[in-house]
XYZ file of C-alpha atoms in Angstrom:
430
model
C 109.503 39.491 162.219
C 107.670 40.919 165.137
C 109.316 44.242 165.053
C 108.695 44.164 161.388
C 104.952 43.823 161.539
C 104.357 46.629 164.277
C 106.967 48.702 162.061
C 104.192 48.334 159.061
C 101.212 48.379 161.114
C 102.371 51.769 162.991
C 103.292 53.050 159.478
C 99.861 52.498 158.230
C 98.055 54.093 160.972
C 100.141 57.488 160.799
C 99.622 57.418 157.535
C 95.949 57.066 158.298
C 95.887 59.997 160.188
C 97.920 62.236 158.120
C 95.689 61.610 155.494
C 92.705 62.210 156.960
C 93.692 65.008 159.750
C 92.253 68.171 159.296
C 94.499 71.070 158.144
C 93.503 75.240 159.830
C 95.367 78.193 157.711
C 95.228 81.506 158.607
C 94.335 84.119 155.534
C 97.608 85.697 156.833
C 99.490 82.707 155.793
C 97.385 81.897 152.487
C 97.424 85.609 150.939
C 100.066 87.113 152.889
C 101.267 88.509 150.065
C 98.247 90.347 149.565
C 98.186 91.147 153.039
C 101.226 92.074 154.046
C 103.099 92.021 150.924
C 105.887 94.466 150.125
C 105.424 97.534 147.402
C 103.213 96.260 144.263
C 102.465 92.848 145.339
C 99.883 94.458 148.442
C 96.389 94.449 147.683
C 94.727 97.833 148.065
C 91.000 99.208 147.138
C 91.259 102.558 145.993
C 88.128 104.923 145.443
C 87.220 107.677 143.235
C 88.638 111.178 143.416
C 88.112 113.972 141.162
C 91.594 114.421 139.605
C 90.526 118.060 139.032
C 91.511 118.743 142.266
C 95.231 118.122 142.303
C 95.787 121.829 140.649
C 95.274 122.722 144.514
C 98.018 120.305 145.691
C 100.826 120.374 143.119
C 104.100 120.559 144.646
C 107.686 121.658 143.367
C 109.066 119.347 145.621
C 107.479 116.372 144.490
C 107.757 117.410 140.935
C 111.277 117.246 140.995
C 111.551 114.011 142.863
C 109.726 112.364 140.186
C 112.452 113.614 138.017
C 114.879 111.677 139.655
C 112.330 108.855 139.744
C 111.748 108.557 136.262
C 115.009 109.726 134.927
C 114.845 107.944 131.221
C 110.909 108.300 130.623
C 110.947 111.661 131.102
C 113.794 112.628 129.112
C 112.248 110.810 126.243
C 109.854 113.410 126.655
C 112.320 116.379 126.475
C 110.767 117.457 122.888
C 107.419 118.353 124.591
C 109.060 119.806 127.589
C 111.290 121.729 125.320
C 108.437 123.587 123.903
C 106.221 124.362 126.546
C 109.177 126.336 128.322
C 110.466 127.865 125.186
C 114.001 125.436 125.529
C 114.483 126.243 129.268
C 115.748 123.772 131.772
C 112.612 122.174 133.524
C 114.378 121.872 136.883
C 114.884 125.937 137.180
C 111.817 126.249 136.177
C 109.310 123.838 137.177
C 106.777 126.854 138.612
C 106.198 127.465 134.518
C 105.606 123.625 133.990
C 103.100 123.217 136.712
C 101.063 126.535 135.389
C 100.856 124.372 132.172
C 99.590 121.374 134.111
C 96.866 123.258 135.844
C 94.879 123.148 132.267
C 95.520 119.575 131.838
C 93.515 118.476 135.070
C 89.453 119.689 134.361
C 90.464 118.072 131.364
C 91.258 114.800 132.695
C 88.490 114.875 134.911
C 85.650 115.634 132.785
C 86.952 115.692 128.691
C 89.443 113.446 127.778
C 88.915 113.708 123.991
C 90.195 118.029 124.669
C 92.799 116.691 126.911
C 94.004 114.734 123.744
C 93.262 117.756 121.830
C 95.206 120.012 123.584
C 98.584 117.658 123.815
C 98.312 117.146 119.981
C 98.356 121.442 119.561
C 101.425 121.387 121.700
C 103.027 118.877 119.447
C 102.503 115.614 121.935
C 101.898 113.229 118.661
C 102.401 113.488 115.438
C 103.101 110.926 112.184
C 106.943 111.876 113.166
C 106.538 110.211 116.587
C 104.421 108.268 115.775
C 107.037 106.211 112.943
C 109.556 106.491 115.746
C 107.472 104.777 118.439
C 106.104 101.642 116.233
C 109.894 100.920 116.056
C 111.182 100.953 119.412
C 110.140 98.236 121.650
C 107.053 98.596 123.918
C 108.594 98.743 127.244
C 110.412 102.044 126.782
C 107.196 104.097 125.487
C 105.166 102.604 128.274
C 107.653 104.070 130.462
C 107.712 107.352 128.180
C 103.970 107.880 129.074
C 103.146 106.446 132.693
C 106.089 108.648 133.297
C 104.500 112.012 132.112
C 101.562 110.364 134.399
C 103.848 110.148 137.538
C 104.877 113.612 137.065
C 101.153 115.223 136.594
C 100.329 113.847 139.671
C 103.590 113.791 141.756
C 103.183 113.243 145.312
C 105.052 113.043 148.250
C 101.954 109.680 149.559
C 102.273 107.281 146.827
C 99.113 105.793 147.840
C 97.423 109.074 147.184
C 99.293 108.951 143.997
C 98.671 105.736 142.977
C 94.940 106.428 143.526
C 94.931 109.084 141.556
C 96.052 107.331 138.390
C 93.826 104.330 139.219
C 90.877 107.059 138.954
C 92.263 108.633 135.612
C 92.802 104.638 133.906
C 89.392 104.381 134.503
C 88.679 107.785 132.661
C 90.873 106.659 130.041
C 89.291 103.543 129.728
C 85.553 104.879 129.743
C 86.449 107.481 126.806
C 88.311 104.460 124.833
C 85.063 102.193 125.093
C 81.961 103.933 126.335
C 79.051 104.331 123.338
C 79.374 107.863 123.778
C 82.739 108.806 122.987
C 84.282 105.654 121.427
C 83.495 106.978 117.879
C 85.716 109.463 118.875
C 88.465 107.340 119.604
C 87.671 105.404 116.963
C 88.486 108.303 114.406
C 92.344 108.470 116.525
C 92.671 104.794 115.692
C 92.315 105.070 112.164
C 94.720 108.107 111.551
C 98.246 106.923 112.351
C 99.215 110.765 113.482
C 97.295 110.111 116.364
C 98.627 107.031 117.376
C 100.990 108.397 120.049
C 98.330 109.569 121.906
C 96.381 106.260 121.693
C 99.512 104.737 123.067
C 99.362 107.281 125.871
C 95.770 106.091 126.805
C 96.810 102.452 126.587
C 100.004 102.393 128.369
C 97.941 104.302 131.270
C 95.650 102.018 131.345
C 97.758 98.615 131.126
C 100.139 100.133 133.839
C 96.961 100.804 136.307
C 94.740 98.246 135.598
C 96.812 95.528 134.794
C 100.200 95.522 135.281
C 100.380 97.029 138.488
C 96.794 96.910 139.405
C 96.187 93.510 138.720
C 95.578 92.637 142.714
C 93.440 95.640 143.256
C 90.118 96.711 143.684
C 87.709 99.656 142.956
C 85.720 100.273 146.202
C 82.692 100.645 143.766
C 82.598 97.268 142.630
C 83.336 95.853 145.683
C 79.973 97.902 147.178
C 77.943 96.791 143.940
C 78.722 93.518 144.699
C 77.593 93.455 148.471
C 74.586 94.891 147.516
C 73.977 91.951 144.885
C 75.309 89.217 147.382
C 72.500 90.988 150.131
C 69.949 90.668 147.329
C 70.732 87.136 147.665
C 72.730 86.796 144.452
C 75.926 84.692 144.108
C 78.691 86.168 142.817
C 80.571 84.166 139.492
C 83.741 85.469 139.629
C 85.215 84.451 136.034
C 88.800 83.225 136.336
C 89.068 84.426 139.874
C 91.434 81.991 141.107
C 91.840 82.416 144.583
C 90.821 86.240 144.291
C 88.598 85.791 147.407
C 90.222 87.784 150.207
C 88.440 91.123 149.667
C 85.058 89.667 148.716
C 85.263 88.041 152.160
C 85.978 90.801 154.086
C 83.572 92.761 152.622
C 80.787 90.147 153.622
C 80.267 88.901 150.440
C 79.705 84.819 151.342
C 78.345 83.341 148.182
C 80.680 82.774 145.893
C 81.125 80.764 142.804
C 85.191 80.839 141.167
C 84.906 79.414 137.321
C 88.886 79.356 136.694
C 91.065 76.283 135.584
C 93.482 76.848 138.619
C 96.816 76.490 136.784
C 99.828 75.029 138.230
C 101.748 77.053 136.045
C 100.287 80.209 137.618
C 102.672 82.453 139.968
C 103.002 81.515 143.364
C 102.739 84.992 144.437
C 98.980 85.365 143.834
C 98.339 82.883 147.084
C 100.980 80.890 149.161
C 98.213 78.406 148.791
C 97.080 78.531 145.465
C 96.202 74.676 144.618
C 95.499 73.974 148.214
C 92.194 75.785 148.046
C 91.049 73.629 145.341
C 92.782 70.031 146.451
C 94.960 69.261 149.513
C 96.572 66.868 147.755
C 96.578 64.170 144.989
C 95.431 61.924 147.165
C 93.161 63.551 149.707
C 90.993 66.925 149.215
C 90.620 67.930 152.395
C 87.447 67.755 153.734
C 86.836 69.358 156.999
C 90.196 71.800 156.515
C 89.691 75.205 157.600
C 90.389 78.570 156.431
C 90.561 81.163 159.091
C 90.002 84.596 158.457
C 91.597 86.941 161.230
C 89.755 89.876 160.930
C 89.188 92.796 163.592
C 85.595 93.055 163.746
C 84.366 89.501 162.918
C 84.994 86.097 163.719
C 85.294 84.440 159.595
C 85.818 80.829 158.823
C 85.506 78.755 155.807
C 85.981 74.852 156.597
C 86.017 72.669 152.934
C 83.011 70.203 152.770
C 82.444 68.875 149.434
C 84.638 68.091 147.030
C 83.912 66.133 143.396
C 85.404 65.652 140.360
C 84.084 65.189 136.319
C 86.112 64.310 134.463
C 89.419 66.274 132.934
C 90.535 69.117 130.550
C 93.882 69.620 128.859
C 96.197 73.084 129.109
C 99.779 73.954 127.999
C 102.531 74.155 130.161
C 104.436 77.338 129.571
C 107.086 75.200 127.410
C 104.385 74.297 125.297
C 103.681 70.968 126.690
C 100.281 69.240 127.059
C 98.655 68.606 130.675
C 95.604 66.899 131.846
C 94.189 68.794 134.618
C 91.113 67.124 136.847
C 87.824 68.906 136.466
C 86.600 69.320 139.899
C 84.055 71.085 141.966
C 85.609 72.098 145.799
C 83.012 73.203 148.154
C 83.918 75.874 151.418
C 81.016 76.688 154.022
C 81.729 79.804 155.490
C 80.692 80.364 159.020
C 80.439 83.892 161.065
C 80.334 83.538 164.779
C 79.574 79.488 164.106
C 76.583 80.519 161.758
C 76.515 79.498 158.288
C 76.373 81.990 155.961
C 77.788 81.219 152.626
C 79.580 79.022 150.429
C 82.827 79.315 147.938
C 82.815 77.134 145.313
C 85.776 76.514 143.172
C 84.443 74.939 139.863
C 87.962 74.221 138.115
C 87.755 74.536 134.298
C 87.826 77.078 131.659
C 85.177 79.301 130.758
C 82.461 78.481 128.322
C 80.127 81.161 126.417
C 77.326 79.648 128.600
C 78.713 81.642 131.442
C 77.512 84.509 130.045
C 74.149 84.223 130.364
C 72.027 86.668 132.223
C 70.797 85.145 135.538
C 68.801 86.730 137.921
C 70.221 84.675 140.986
C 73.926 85.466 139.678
C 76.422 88.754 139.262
C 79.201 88.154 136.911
C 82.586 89.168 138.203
C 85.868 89.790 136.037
C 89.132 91.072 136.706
C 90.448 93.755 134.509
C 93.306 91.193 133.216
C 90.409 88.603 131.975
C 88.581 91.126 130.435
C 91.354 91.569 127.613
C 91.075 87.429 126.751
C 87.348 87.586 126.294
C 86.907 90.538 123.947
C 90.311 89.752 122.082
C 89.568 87.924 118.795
C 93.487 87.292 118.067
C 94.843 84.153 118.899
C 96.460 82.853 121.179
C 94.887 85.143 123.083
C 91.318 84.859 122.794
C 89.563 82.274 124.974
C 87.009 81.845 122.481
C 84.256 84.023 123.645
C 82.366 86.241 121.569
C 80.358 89.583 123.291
C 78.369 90.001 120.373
C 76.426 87.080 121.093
C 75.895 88.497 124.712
C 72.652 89.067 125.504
C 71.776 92.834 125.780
C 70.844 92.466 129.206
C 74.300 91.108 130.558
C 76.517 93.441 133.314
C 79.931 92.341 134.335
C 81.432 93.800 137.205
C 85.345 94.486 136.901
C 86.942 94.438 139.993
C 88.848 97.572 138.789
C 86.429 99.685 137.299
C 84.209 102.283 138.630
C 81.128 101.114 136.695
C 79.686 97.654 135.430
C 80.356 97.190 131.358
C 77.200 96.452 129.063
C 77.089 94.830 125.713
C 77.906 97.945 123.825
C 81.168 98.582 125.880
C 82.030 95.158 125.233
C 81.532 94.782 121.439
C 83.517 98.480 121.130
C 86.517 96.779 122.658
C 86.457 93.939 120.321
C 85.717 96.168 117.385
C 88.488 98.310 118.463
C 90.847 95.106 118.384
C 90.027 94.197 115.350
C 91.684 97.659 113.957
C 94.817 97.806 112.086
C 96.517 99.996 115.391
C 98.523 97.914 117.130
C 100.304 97.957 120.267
C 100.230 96.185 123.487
C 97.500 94.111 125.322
C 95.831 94.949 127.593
C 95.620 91.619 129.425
C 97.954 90.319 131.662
C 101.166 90.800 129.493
C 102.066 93.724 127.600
C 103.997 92.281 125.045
């Protein structure tokens, strides 16, 4: 009986202390993926370059590698190939096809409405294609185009190439939705020959943006953003989940993440996805650290506040209804033992309140998001409407080169709302 009782009360106490013992991560171990991560799941920031300037650095070489990297999206392509070398084989003469190229890149630096131009006068799109393309399934004229992509800017660094495109998506994007030239592609929306070439622009900017650059960063929102945060301005980051690794690093310290925090989201966008929000069911965490193991700073965020109000339902992915807690998790973050900052994670979904121009805030929204809250097509839509917006608002997209306004905003709803149809630009692209 004796035994027993010391068996319960020494059972009891390390449960005590398991419970409330204090848990230290290192960032390498919560976003290693992002850190150290393996081909598309690394996070990079990329900057601007003018694409103008890859006529000086083509390479024969790298052309044909691309070839054998993109074997069946570029010989869907043969057609346009065909014609620019009068039916020769592109691999004897890929001096001709670079020549061509040479007047494609001014064009996709500064006029993206001629660039269009000129692919439609050497029979790129037409209502032909265009009946073959709506079809075939989505996946194989993505490929088509981010292949012809590849090969315009073939090089040997993929990084460089990669930063490249990332640079061109966003001068895709801009002529797509900016007030000056969305008329324009507007006009190409409405006119079904023309649709190949607005599947070009989309596929482009899916692949960059989203699909693959889903994790990454434009180094000019990341500077606009330190410059807000040093204006003392807190940065809501709109279904950011645990996005927080580069605003961190970057000294950005104030922090507010609206975002339900799934459990149904992929593991791979932190090893430690709920953790940030909750320890556990039954304990949050307070006092847990978060060490950050950069070279020129000593970083750490320990968890000191953590409430709940209430709950809000969500879907599992087999259709499935879930009650999730609505909860507010507080981090302090400390440099060199000095407060600095604090990361809040306010778990629920977005509400058209969030919106709202505030001069102590900067709204933040990744690329991804952006497609939920100007799509008015459900499921999709997350029930937010831009046209209520005030004129005033500027969201930063971690992505993009330049905050969007109301006008850019209500041009990509408007352009939703058109009878074109083909994938979305959001997270999926089916």
């Amino acid at each position: 009986m004796v035994a027993r009782s010391l068996f319960i009360f020494f059972s009891v106490i390390s449960s005590f202390f398991v419970l409330n013992s204090k848990i230290t991560r290192d960032d390498t171990d919560v976003f290693s993926s992002w850190i150290d991560g393996e081909g598309e799941y690394r996070q990079r920031i990329f900057s601007d370059v003018n694409v103008q300037e890859m006529s000086k650095r083509q390479s024969s070489e790298a052309l044909k590698s691309c070839f054998l990297r993109y074997p069946k999206g570029l010989a869907a392509l043969s057609f346009y190939f065909d014609a620019l070398l009068d039916g020769k084989p592109v691999l004897e003469n890929e001096e001709l096809l670079l020549e061509h190229f040479k007047a494609l890149y001014p064009m996709l630096q500064n006029d993206i409405g001629a660039f269009l131009d000129y692919l439609c006068d050497h029979k790129f799109s037409s209502k032909i294609y265009n009946s073959i393309e709506k079809k075939a399934s989505h996946n194989p004229v993505i490929n088509k185009y981010n292949a012809f992509m590849h090969l315009l800017f073939a090089h040997p660094e993929k990084h460089d190439e990669r930063e490249h495109l990332f640079s061109v998506a966003n001068n895709f994007f801009e002529y797509c939705f900016s007030p000056k030239t969305f008329l324009s592609f507007k006009k190409r929306l409405e006119s079904s020959c023309y649709h190949p070439l607005a599947r070009l622009l989309y596929s482009v900017i899916w692949k960059q943006l989203a699909g693959n650059g889903w994790k990454e960063w434009h180094a000019s929102c990341l500077q606009r953003l330190k410059k807000a945060c040093d204006d003392g301005k807190t940065i809501v980051y709109i279904a950011g989940g645990c996005d927080i690794y580069q605003l961190i690093k970057q000294g950005i310290y104030n922090i507010r993440i609206v975002d339900p925090i799934l459990p149904t989201q992929p593991a791979y966008y932190a090893e430690h996805w709920g953790w940030l929000v909750k320890r556990s069911s039954k304990n949050p965490g307070i006092g847990d650290y978060l060490r950050f193991t950069f070279n020129d700073k000593s970083i750490v965020m320990k968890r000191s506040g953590y409430s709940e109000k209430g709950s809000f339902t969500c879907r599992t992915k087999r259709g499935a209804k879930r009650s999730i807690p609505q909860s507010i998790t507080q981090w302090t973050v400390y440099e060199d033992n000095q407060k600095v900052g604090t990361v809040t994670f306010d778990r629920r979904f977005c509400k058209q309140k969030d919106f709202l121009p505030d001069k102590s805030k900067q709204l933040l929204i990744s690329f991804n998001e952006l497609y939920y809250i100007t799509s008015t097509e459900e499921p999709d839509s997350w029930n937010i409407n831009p046209l209520k917006f005030k004129p005033t608002i500027k969201l930063q997209v971690k992505q993009l080169r330049k905050p969007l306004n109301k006008e850019v905003l209500c041009n990509m709803v408007q352009a939703d709302q058109l009878p074109f149809s083909f994938i979305r630009l959001g997270s999926c692209a089916d």
